[in-house]
PDB file of C-alpha atoms in Angstrom:
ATOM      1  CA  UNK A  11       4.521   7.100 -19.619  1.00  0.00           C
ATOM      2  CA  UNK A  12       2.005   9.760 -18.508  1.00  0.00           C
ATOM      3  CA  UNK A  13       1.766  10.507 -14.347  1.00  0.00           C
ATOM      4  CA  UNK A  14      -1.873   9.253 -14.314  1.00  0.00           C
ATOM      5  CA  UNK A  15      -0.792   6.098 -16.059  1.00  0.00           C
ATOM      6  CA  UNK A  16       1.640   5.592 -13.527  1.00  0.00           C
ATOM      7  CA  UNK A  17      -0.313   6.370 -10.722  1.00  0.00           C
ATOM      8  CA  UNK A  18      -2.714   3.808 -11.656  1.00  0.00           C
ATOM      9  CA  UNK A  19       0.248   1.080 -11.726  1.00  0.00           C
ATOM     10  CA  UNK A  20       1.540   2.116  -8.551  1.00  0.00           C
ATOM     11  CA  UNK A  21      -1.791   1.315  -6.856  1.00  0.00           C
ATOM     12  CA  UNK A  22      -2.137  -1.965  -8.398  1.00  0.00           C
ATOM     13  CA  UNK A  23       1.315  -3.044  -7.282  1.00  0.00           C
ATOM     14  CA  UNK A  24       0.304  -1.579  -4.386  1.00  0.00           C
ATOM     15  CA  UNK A  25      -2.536  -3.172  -3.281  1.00  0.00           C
ATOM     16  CA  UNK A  26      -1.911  -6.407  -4.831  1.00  0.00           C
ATOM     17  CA  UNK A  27       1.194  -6.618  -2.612  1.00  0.00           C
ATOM     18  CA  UNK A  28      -1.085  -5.925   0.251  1.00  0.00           C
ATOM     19  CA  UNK A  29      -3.162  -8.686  -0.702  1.00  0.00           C
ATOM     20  CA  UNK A  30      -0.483 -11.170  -0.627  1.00  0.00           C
ATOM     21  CA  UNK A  31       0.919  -9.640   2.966  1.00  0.00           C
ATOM     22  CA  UNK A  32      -2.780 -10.795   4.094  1.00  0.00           C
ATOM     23  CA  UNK A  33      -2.299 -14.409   3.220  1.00  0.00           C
ATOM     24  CA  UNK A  34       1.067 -14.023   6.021  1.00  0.00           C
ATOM     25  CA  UNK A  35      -0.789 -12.628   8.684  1.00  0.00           C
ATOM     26  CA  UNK A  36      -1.539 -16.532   9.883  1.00  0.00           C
ATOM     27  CA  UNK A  37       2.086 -17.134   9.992  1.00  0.00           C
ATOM     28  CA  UNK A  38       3.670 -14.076  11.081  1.00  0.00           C
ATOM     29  CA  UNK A  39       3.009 -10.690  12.791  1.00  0.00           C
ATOM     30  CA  UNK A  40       1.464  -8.297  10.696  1.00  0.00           C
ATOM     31  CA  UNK A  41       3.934  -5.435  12.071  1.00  0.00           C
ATOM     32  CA  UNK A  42       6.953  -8.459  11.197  1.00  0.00           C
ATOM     33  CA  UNK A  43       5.477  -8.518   7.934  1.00  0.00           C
ATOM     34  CA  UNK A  44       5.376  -5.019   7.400  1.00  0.00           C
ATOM     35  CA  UNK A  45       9.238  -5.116   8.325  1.00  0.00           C
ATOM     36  CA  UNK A  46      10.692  -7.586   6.259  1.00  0.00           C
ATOM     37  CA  UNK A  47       8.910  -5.715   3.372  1.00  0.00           C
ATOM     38  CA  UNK A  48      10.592  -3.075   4.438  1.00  0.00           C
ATOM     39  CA  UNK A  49      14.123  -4.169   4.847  1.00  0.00           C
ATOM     40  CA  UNK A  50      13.514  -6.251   1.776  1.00  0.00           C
ATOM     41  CA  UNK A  51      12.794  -3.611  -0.067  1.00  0.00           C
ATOM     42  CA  UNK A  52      15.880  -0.945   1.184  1.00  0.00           C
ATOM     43  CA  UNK A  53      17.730  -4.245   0.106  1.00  0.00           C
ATOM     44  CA  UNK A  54      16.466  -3.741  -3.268  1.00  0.00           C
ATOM     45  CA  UNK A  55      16.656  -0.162  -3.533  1.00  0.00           C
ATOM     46  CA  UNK A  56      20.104   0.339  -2.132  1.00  0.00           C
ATOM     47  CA  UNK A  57      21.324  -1.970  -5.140  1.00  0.00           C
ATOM     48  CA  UNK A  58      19.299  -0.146  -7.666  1.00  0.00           C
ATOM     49  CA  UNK A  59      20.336   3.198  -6.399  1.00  0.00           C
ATOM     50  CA  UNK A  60      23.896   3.272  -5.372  1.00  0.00           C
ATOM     51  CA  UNK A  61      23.278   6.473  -2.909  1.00  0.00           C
ATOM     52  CA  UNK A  62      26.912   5.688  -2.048  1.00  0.00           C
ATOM     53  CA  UNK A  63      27.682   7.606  -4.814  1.00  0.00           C
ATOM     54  CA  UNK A  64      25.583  10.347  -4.378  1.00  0.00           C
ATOM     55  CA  UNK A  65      27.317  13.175  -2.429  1.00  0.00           C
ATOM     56  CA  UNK A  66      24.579  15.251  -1.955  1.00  0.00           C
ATOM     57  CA  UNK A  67      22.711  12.217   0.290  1.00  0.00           C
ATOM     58  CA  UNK A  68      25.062  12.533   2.484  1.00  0.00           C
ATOM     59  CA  UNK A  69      24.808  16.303   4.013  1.00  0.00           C
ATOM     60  CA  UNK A  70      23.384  16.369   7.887  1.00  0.00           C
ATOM     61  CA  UNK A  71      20.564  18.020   6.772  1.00  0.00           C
ATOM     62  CA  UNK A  72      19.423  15.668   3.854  1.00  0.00           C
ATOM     63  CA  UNK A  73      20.381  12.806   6.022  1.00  0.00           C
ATOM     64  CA  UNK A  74      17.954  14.314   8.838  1.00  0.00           C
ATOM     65  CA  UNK A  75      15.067  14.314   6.345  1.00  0.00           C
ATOM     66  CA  UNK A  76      15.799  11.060   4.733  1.00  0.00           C
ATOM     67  CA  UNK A  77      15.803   8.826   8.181  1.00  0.00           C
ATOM     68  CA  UNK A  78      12.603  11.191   8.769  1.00  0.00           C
ATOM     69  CA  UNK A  79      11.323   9.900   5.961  1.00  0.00           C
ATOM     70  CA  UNK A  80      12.613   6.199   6.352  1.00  0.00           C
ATOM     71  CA  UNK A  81      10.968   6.354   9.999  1.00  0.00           C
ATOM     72  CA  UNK A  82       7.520   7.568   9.201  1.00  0.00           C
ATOM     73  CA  UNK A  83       7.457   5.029   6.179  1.00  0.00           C
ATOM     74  CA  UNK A  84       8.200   2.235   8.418  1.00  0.00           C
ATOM     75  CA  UNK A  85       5.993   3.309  10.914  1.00  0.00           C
ATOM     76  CA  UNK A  86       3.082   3.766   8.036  1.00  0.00           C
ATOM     77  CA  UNK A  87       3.269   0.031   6.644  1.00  0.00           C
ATOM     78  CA  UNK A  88       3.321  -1.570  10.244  1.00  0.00           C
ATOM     79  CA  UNK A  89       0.302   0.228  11.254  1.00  0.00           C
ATOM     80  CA  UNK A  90      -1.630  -0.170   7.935  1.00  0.00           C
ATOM     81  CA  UNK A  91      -0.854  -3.954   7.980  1.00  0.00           C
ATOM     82  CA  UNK A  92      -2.188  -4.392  11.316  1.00  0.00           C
ATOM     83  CA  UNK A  93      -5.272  -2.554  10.050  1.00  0.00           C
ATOM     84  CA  UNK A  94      -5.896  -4.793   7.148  1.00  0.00           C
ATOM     85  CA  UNK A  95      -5.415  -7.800   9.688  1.00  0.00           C
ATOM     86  CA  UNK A  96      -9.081  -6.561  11.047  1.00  0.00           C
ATOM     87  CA  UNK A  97     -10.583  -4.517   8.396  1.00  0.00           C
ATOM     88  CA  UNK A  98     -11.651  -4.766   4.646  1.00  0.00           C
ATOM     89  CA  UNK A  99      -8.772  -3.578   2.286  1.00  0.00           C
ATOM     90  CA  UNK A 100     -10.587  -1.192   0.531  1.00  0.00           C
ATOM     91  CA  UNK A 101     -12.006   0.669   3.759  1.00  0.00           C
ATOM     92  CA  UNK A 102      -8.819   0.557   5.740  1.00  0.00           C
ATOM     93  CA  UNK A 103      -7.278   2.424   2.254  1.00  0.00           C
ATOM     94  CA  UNK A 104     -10.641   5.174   2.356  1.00  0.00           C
ATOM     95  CA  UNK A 105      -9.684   5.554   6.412  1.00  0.00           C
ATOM     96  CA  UNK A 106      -6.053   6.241   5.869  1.00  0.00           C
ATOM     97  CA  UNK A 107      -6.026   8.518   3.158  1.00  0.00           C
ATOM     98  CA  UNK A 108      -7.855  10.879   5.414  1.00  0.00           C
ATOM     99  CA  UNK A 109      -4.522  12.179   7.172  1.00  0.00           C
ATOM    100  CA  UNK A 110      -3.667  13.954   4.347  1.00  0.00           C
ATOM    101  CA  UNK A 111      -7.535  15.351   3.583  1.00  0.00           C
ATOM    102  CA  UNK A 112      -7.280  17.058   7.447  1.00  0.00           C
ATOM    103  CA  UNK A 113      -3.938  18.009   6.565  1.00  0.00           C
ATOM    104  CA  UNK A 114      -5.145  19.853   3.169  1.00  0.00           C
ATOM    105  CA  UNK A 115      -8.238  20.801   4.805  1.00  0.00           C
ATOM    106  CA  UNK A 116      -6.573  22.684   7.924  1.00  0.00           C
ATOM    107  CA  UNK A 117      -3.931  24.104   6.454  1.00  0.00           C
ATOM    108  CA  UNK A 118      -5.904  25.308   3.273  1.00  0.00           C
ATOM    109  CA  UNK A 119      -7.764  28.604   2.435  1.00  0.00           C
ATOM    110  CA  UNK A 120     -10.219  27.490  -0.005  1.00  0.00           C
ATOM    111  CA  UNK A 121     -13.876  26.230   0.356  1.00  0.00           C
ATOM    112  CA  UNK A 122     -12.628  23.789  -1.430  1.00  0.00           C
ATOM    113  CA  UNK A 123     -10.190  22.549   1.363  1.00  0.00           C
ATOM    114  CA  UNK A 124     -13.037  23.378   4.155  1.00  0.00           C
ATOM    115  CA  UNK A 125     -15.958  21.139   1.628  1.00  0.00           C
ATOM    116  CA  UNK A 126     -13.428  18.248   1.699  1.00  0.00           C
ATOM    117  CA  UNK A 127     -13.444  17.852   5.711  1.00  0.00           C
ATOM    118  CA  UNK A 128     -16.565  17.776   5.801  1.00  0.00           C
ATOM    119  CA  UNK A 129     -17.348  14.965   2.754  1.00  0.00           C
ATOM    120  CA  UNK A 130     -14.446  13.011   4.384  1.00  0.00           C
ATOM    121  CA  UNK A 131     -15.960  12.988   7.727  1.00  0.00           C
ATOM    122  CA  UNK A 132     -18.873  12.028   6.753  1.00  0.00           C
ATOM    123  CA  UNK A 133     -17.084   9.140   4.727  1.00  0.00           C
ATOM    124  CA  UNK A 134     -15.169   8.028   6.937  1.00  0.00           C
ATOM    125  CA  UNK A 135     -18.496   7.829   9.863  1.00  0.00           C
ATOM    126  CA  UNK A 136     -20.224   5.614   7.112  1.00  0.00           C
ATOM    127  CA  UNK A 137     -17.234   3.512   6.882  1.00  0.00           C
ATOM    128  CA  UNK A 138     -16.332   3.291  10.726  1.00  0.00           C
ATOM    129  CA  UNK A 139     -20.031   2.617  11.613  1.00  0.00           C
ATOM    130  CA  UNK A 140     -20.631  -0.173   8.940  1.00  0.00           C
ATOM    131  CA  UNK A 141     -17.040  -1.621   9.912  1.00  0.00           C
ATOM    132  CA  UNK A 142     -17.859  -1.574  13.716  1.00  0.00           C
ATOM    133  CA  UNK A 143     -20.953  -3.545  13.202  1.00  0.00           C
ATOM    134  CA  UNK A 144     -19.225  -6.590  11.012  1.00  0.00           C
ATOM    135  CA  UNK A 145     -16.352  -6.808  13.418  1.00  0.00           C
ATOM    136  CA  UNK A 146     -16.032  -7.317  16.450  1.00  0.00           C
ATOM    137  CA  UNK A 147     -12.225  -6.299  16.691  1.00  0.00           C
ATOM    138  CA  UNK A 148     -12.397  -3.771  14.637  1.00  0.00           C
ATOM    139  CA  UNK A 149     -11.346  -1.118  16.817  1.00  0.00           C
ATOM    140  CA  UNK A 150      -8.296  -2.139  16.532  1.00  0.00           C
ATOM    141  CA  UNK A 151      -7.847  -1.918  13.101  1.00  0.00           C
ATOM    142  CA  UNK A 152      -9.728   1.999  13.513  1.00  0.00           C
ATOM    143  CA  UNK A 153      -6.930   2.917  15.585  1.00  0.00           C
ATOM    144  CA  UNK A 154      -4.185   1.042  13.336  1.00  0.00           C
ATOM    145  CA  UNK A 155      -5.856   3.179  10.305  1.00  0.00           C
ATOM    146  CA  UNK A 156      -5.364   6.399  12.705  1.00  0.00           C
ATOM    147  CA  UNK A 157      -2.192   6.431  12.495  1.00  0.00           C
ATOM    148  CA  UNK A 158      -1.496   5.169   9.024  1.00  0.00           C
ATOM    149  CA  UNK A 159      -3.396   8.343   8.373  1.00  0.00           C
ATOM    150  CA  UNK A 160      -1.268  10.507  10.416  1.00  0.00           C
ATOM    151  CA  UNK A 161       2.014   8.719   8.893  1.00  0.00           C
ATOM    152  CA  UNK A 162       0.681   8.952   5.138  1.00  0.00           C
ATOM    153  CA  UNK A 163       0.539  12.729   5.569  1.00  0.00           C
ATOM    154  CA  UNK A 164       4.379  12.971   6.931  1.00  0.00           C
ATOM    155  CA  UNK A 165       4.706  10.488   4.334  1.00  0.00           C
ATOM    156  CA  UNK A 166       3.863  12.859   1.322  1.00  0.00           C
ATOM    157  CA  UNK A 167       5.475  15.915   2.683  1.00  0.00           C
ATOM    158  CA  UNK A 168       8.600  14.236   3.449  1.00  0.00           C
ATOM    159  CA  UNK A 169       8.680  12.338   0.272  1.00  0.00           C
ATOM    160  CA  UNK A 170       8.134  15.437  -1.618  1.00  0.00           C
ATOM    161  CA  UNK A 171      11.322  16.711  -0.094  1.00  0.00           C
ATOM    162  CA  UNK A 172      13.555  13.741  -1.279  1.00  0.00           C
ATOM    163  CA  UNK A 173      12.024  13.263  -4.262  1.00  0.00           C
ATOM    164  CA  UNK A 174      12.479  17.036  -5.097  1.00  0.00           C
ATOM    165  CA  UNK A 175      16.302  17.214  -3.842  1.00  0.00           C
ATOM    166  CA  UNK A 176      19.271  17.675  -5.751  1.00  0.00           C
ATOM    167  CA  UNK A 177      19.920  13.751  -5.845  1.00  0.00           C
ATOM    168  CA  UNK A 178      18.188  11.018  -7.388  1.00  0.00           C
ATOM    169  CA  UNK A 179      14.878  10.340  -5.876  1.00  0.00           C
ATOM    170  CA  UNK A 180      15.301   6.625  -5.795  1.00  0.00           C
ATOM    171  CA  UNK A 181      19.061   7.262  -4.139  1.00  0.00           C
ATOM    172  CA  UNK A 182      17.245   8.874  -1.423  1.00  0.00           C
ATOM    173  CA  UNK A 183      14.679   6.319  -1.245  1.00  0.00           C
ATOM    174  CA  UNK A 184      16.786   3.496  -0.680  1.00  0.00           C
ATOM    175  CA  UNK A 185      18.720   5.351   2.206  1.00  0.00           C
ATOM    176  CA  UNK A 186      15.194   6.039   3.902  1.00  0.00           C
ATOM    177  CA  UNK A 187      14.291   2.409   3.631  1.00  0.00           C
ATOM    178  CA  UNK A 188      17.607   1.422   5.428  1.00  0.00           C
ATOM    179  CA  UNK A 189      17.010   3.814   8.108  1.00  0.00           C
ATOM    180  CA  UNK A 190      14.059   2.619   8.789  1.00  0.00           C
ATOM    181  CA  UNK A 191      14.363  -0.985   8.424  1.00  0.00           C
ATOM    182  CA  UNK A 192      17.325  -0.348  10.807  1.00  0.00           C
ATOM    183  CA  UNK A 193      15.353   1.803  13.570  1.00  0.00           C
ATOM    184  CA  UNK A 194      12.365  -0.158  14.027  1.00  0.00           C
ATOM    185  CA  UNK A 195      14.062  -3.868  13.633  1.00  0.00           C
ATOM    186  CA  UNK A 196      14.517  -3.933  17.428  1.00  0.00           C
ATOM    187  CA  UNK A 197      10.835  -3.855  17.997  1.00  0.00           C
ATOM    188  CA  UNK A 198       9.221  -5.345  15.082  1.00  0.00           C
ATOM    189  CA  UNK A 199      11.645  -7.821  13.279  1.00  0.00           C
ATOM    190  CA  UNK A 200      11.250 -10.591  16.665  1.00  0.00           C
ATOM    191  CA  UNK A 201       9.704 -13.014  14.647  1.00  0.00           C
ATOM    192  CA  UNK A 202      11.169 -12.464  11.366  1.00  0.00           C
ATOM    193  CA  UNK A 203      13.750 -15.327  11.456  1.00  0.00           C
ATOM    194  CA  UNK A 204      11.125 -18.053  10.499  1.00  0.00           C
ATOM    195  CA  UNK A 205      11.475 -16.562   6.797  1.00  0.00           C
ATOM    196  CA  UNK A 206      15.673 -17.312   7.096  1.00  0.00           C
ATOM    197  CA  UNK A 207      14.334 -21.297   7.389  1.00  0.00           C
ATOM    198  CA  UNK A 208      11.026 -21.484   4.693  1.00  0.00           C
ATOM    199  CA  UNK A 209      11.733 -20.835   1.315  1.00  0.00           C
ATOM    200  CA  UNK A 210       7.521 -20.050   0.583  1.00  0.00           C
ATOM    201  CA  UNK A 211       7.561 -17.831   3.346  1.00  0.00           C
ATOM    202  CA  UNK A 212      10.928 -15.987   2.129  1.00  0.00           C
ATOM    203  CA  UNK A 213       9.644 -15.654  -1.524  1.00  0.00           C
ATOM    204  CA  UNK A 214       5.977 -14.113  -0.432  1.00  0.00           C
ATOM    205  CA  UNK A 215       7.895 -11.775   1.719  1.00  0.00           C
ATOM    206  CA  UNK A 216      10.016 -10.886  -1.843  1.00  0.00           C
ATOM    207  CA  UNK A 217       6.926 -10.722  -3.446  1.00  0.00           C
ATOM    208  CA  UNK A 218       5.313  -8.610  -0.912  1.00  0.00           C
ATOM    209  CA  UNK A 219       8.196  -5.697  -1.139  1.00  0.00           C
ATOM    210  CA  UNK A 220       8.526  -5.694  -4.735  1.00  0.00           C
ATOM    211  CA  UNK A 221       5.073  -5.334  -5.399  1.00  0.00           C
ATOM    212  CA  UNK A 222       4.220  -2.857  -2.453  1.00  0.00           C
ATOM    213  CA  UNK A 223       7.299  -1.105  -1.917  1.00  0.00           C
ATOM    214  CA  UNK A 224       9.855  -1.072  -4.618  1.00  0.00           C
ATOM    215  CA  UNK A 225       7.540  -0.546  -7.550  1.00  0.00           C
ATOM    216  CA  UNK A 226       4.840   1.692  -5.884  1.00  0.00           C
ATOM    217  CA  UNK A 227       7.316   3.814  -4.174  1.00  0.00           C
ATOM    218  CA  UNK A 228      10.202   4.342  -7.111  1.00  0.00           C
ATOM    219  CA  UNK A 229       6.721   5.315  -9.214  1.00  0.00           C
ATOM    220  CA  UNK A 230       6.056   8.046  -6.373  1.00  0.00           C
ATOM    221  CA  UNK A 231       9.140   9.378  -6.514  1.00  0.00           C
ATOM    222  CA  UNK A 232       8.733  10.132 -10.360  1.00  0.00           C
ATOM    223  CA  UNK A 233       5.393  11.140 -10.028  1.00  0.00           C
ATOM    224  CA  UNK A 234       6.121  13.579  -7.300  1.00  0.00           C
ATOM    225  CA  UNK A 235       8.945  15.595  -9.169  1.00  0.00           C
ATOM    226  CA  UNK A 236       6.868  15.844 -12.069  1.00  0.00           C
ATOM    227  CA  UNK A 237       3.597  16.769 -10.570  1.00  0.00           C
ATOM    228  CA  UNK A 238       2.444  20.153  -8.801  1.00  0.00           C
ATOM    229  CA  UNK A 239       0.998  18.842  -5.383  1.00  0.00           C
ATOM    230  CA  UNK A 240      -2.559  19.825  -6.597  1.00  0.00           C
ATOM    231  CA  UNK A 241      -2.371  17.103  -9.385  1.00  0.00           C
ATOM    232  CA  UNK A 242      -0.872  14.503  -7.545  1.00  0.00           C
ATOM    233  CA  UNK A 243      -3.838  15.036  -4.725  1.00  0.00           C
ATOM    234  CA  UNK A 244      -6.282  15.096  -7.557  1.00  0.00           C
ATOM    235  CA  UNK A 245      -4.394  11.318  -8.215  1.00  0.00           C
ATOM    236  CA  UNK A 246      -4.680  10.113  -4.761  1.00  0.00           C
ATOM    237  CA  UNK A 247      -8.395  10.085  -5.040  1.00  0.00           C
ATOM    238  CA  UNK A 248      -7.607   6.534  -7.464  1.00  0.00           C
ATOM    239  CA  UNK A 249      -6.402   4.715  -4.354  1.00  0.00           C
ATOM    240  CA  UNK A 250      -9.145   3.854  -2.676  1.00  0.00           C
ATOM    241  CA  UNK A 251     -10.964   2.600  -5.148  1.00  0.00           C
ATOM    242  CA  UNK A 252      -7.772   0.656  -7.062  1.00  0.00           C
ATOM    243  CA  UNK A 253      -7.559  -0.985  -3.226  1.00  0.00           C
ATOM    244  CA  UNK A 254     -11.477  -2.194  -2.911  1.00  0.00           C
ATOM    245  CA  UNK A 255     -11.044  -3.393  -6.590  1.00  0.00           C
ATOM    246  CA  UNK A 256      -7.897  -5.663  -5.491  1.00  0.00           C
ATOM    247  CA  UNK A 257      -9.324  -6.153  -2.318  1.00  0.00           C
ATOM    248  CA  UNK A 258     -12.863  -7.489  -4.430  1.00  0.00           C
ATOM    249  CA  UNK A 259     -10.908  -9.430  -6.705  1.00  0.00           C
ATOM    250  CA  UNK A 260      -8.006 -11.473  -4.514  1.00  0.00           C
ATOM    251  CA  UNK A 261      -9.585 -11.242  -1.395  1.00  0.00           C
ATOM    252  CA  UNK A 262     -13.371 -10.986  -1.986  1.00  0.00           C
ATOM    253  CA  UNK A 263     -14.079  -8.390   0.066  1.00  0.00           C
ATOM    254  CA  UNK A 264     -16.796  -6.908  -2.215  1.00  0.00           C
ATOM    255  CA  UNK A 265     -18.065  -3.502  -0.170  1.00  0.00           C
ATOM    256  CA  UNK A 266     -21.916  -3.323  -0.083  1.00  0.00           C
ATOM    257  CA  UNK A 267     -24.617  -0.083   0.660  1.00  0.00           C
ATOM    258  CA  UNK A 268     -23.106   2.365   2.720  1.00  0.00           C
ATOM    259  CA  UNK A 269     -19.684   1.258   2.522  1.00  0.00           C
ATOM    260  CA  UNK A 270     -19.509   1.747  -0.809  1.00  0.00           C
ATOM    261  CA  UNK A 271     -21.410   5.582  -0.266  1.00  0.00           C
ATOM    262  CA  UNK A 272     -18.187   5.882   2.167  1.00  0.00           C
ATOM    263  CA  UNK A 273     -15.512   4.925  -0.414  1.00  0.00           C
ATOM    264  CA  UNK A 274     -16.866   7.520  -2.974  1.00  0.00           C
ATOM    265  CA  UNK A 275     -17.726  10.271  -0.306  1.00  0.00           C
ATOM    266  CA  UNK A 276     -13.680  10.303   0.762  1.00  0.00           C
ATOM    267  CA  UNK A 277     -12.357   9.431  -2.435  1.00  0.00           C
ATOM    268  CA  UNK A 278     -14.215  12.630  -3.588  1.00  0.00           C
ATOM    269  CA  UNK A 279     -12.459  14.759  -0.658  1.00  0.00           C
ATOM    270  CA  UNK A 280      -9.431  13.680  -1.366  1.00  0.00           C
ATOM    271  CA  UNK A 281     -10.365  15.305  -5.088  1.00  0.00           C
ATOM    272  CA  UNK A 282     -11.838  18.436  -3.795  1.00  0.00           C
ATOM    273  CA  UNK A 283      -8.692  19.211  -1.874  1.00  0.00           C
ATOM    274  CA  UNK A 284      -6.645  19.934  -4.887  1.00  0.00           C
ATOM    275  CA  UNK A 285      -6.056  23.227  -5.705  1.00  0.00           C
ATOM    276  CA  UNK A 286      -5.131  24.362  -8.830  1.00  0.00           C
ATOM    277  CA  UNK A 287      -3.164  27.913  -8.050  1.00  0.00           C
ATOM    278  CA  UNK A 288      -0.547  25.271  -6.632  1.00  0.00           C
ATOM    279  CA  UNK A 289       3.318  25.867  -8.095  1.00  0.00           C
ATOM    280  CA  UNK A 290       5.546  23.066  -9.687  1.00  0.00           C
ATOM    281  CA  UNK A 291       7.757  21.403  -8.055  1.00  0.00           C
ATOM    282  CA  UNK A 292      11.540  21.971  -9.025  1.00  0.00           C
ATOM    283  CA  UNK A 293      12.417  20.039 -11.919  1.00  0.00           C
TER     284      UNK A 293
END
C-alpha cells in the first residue's frame, strides 16, 4: 500500500478513536482514559510482536530509547486527551502539531523552515484567540495542547529511532507501550478499575486503543522506515485536517471563519517545513 495511503488511514483510526475517548470523558478521567488506551494497547502489541524474541530490544542502550519513547508517548496521549476535554478536535490537532513546526523551524537552515514559524504562529494566534472566546476553560486545554506539542516532537524523533533499529519496529513498539503504561500507572490509572466491573466501558476503552493506538502507531512505524523525514513532514500536514473532518462528522464540531483560516495556515507550515535535500532512512 503506498505511504500516503497509509498515512491517510492512520489519521482516520486516529481521530476516530479520539472521538470515541470523548464520549468517556463523563465517566472517567481524561488522563485515565488516555492510560488504559495505553496499557490496552502495549497489551495488544506485546502479543503481536513477541519482542521477547528479539535480542537486539534488549541492549541498555535500545532499552534507554525505547522507555524514552514509551514515556513521552504516554505523556503525549494524557495531555492531548485532556485538551480535547476543552477544545474542538480539529484545533487541539492544528495546536499540537506545532511542536514539531518550532522544532523544524529552529533547528532548520532554510527559508523554508524560518516561513513555516511564522505561518504557524500566526495559525495557531487565530486558533487560540477564536478558542479563548467560545470557552471559557479553555486555557486549560491551551496548556494541555502545549505540551502535546512538546511530546509529539520527542515523539517523532524517538520513534524514528525504533522504527529505524535493527529490530522490528512493532517489537519495539510494544516494549515502549509497556514502559509507559507501567511508569505513569501510579499517577494516572486511579480511576481505571471502574472498566474491570462495566463491560460498555471495557469495550470503548478496546475500541479506543485499537483504533488510536495499535493501528495508527504500527502504520507509523512502517511509514517512518520507508520515508525520508522530509516526506513524512510533507504527510503530517493531512492530520489536522483528517481530525476537524472526524471531529465535523462524529462530534459536530464544524470549524467556522477564522478557525478554519487557522487550520490551513498551520497545516501549510507543517508542509513548508519539509525539505527535500533530506537522506533516507536505513532500510
Amino acid at each position: 500500500m503506498p505511504a500516503p495511503l497509509l498515512f491517510v488511514v492512520s489519521g482516520v483510526t486516529l481521530y476516530v478513536g479520539a472521538a470515541l475517548a470523548v464520549g468517556l470523558f463523563d465517566e472517567l478521567p481524561p488522563a485515565t482514559v488516555a492510560w488504559l488506551r495505553l496499557a490496552v494497547a502495549a497489551v495488544v502489541l506485546v502479543l503481536w510482536g513477541r519482542p521477547w524474541r528479539d535480542r537486539a530490544l534488549w541492549s541498555r542502550r535500545a532499552l534507554l530509547v525505547t522507555v524514552a519513547f514509551g514515556l513521552v508517548l504516554g505523556l503525549m496521549n494524557a495531555s492531548f486527551y485532556v485538551a480535547i476535554d476543552h477544545l474542538p478536535l480539529g484545533t487541539a490537532v492544528a495546536l499540537e502539531f506545532t511542536g514539531p513546526v518550532a522544532v523544524a523551524a529552529i533547528t532548520g537552515k532554510g527559508w523554508r523552515d524560518r516561513v513555516a514559524i511564522a505561518v504557524a504562529a500566526a495559525g495557531v494566534v487565530l486558533l487560540a484567540g477564536v478558542t479563548l472566546e467560545g470557552t471559557p476553560d479553555a486555557v486549560v486545554g491551551l496548556v494541555a495542547v502545549g505540551a502535546a506539542a512538546a511530546c509529539w516532537a520527542g515523539y517523532i524523533l524517538l520513534g524514528r529511532r525504533v522504527a529505524t533499529a535493527a529490530s522490528s519496529g512493532v517489537a519495539g513498539l510494544s516494549i515502549a507501550m509497556a514502559a509507559g503504561a507501567l511508569l505513569l500507572g501510579p499517577f494516572l490509572a486511579g480511576a481505571a478499575g471502574r472498566v474491570l466491573t462495566d463491560a460498555r466501558l471495557a469495550a470503548l476503552v478496546l475500541g479506543v486503543a485499537v483504533f488510536s493506538s495499535v493501528i495508527p502507531y504500527a502504520i507509523d512505524q512502517v511509514v517512518l522506515r520507508r520515508l525520508r523525514p522530509a516526506t513524512f513532514a510533507v504527510l503530517l500536514a493531512l492530520l489536522p485536517a483528517t481530525a476537524t473532518l472526524v471531529g465535523a462528522v462524529t462530534l459536530r464540531q464544524v470549524p467556522h471563519g477564522w478557525e478554519v483560516v487557522g487550520l490551513l495556515l498551520v497545516s501549510g507550515a507543517i508542509a513548508l517545513t519539509a525539505r527535500a535535500d533530506e537522506e533516507p532512512p536505513p532500510a
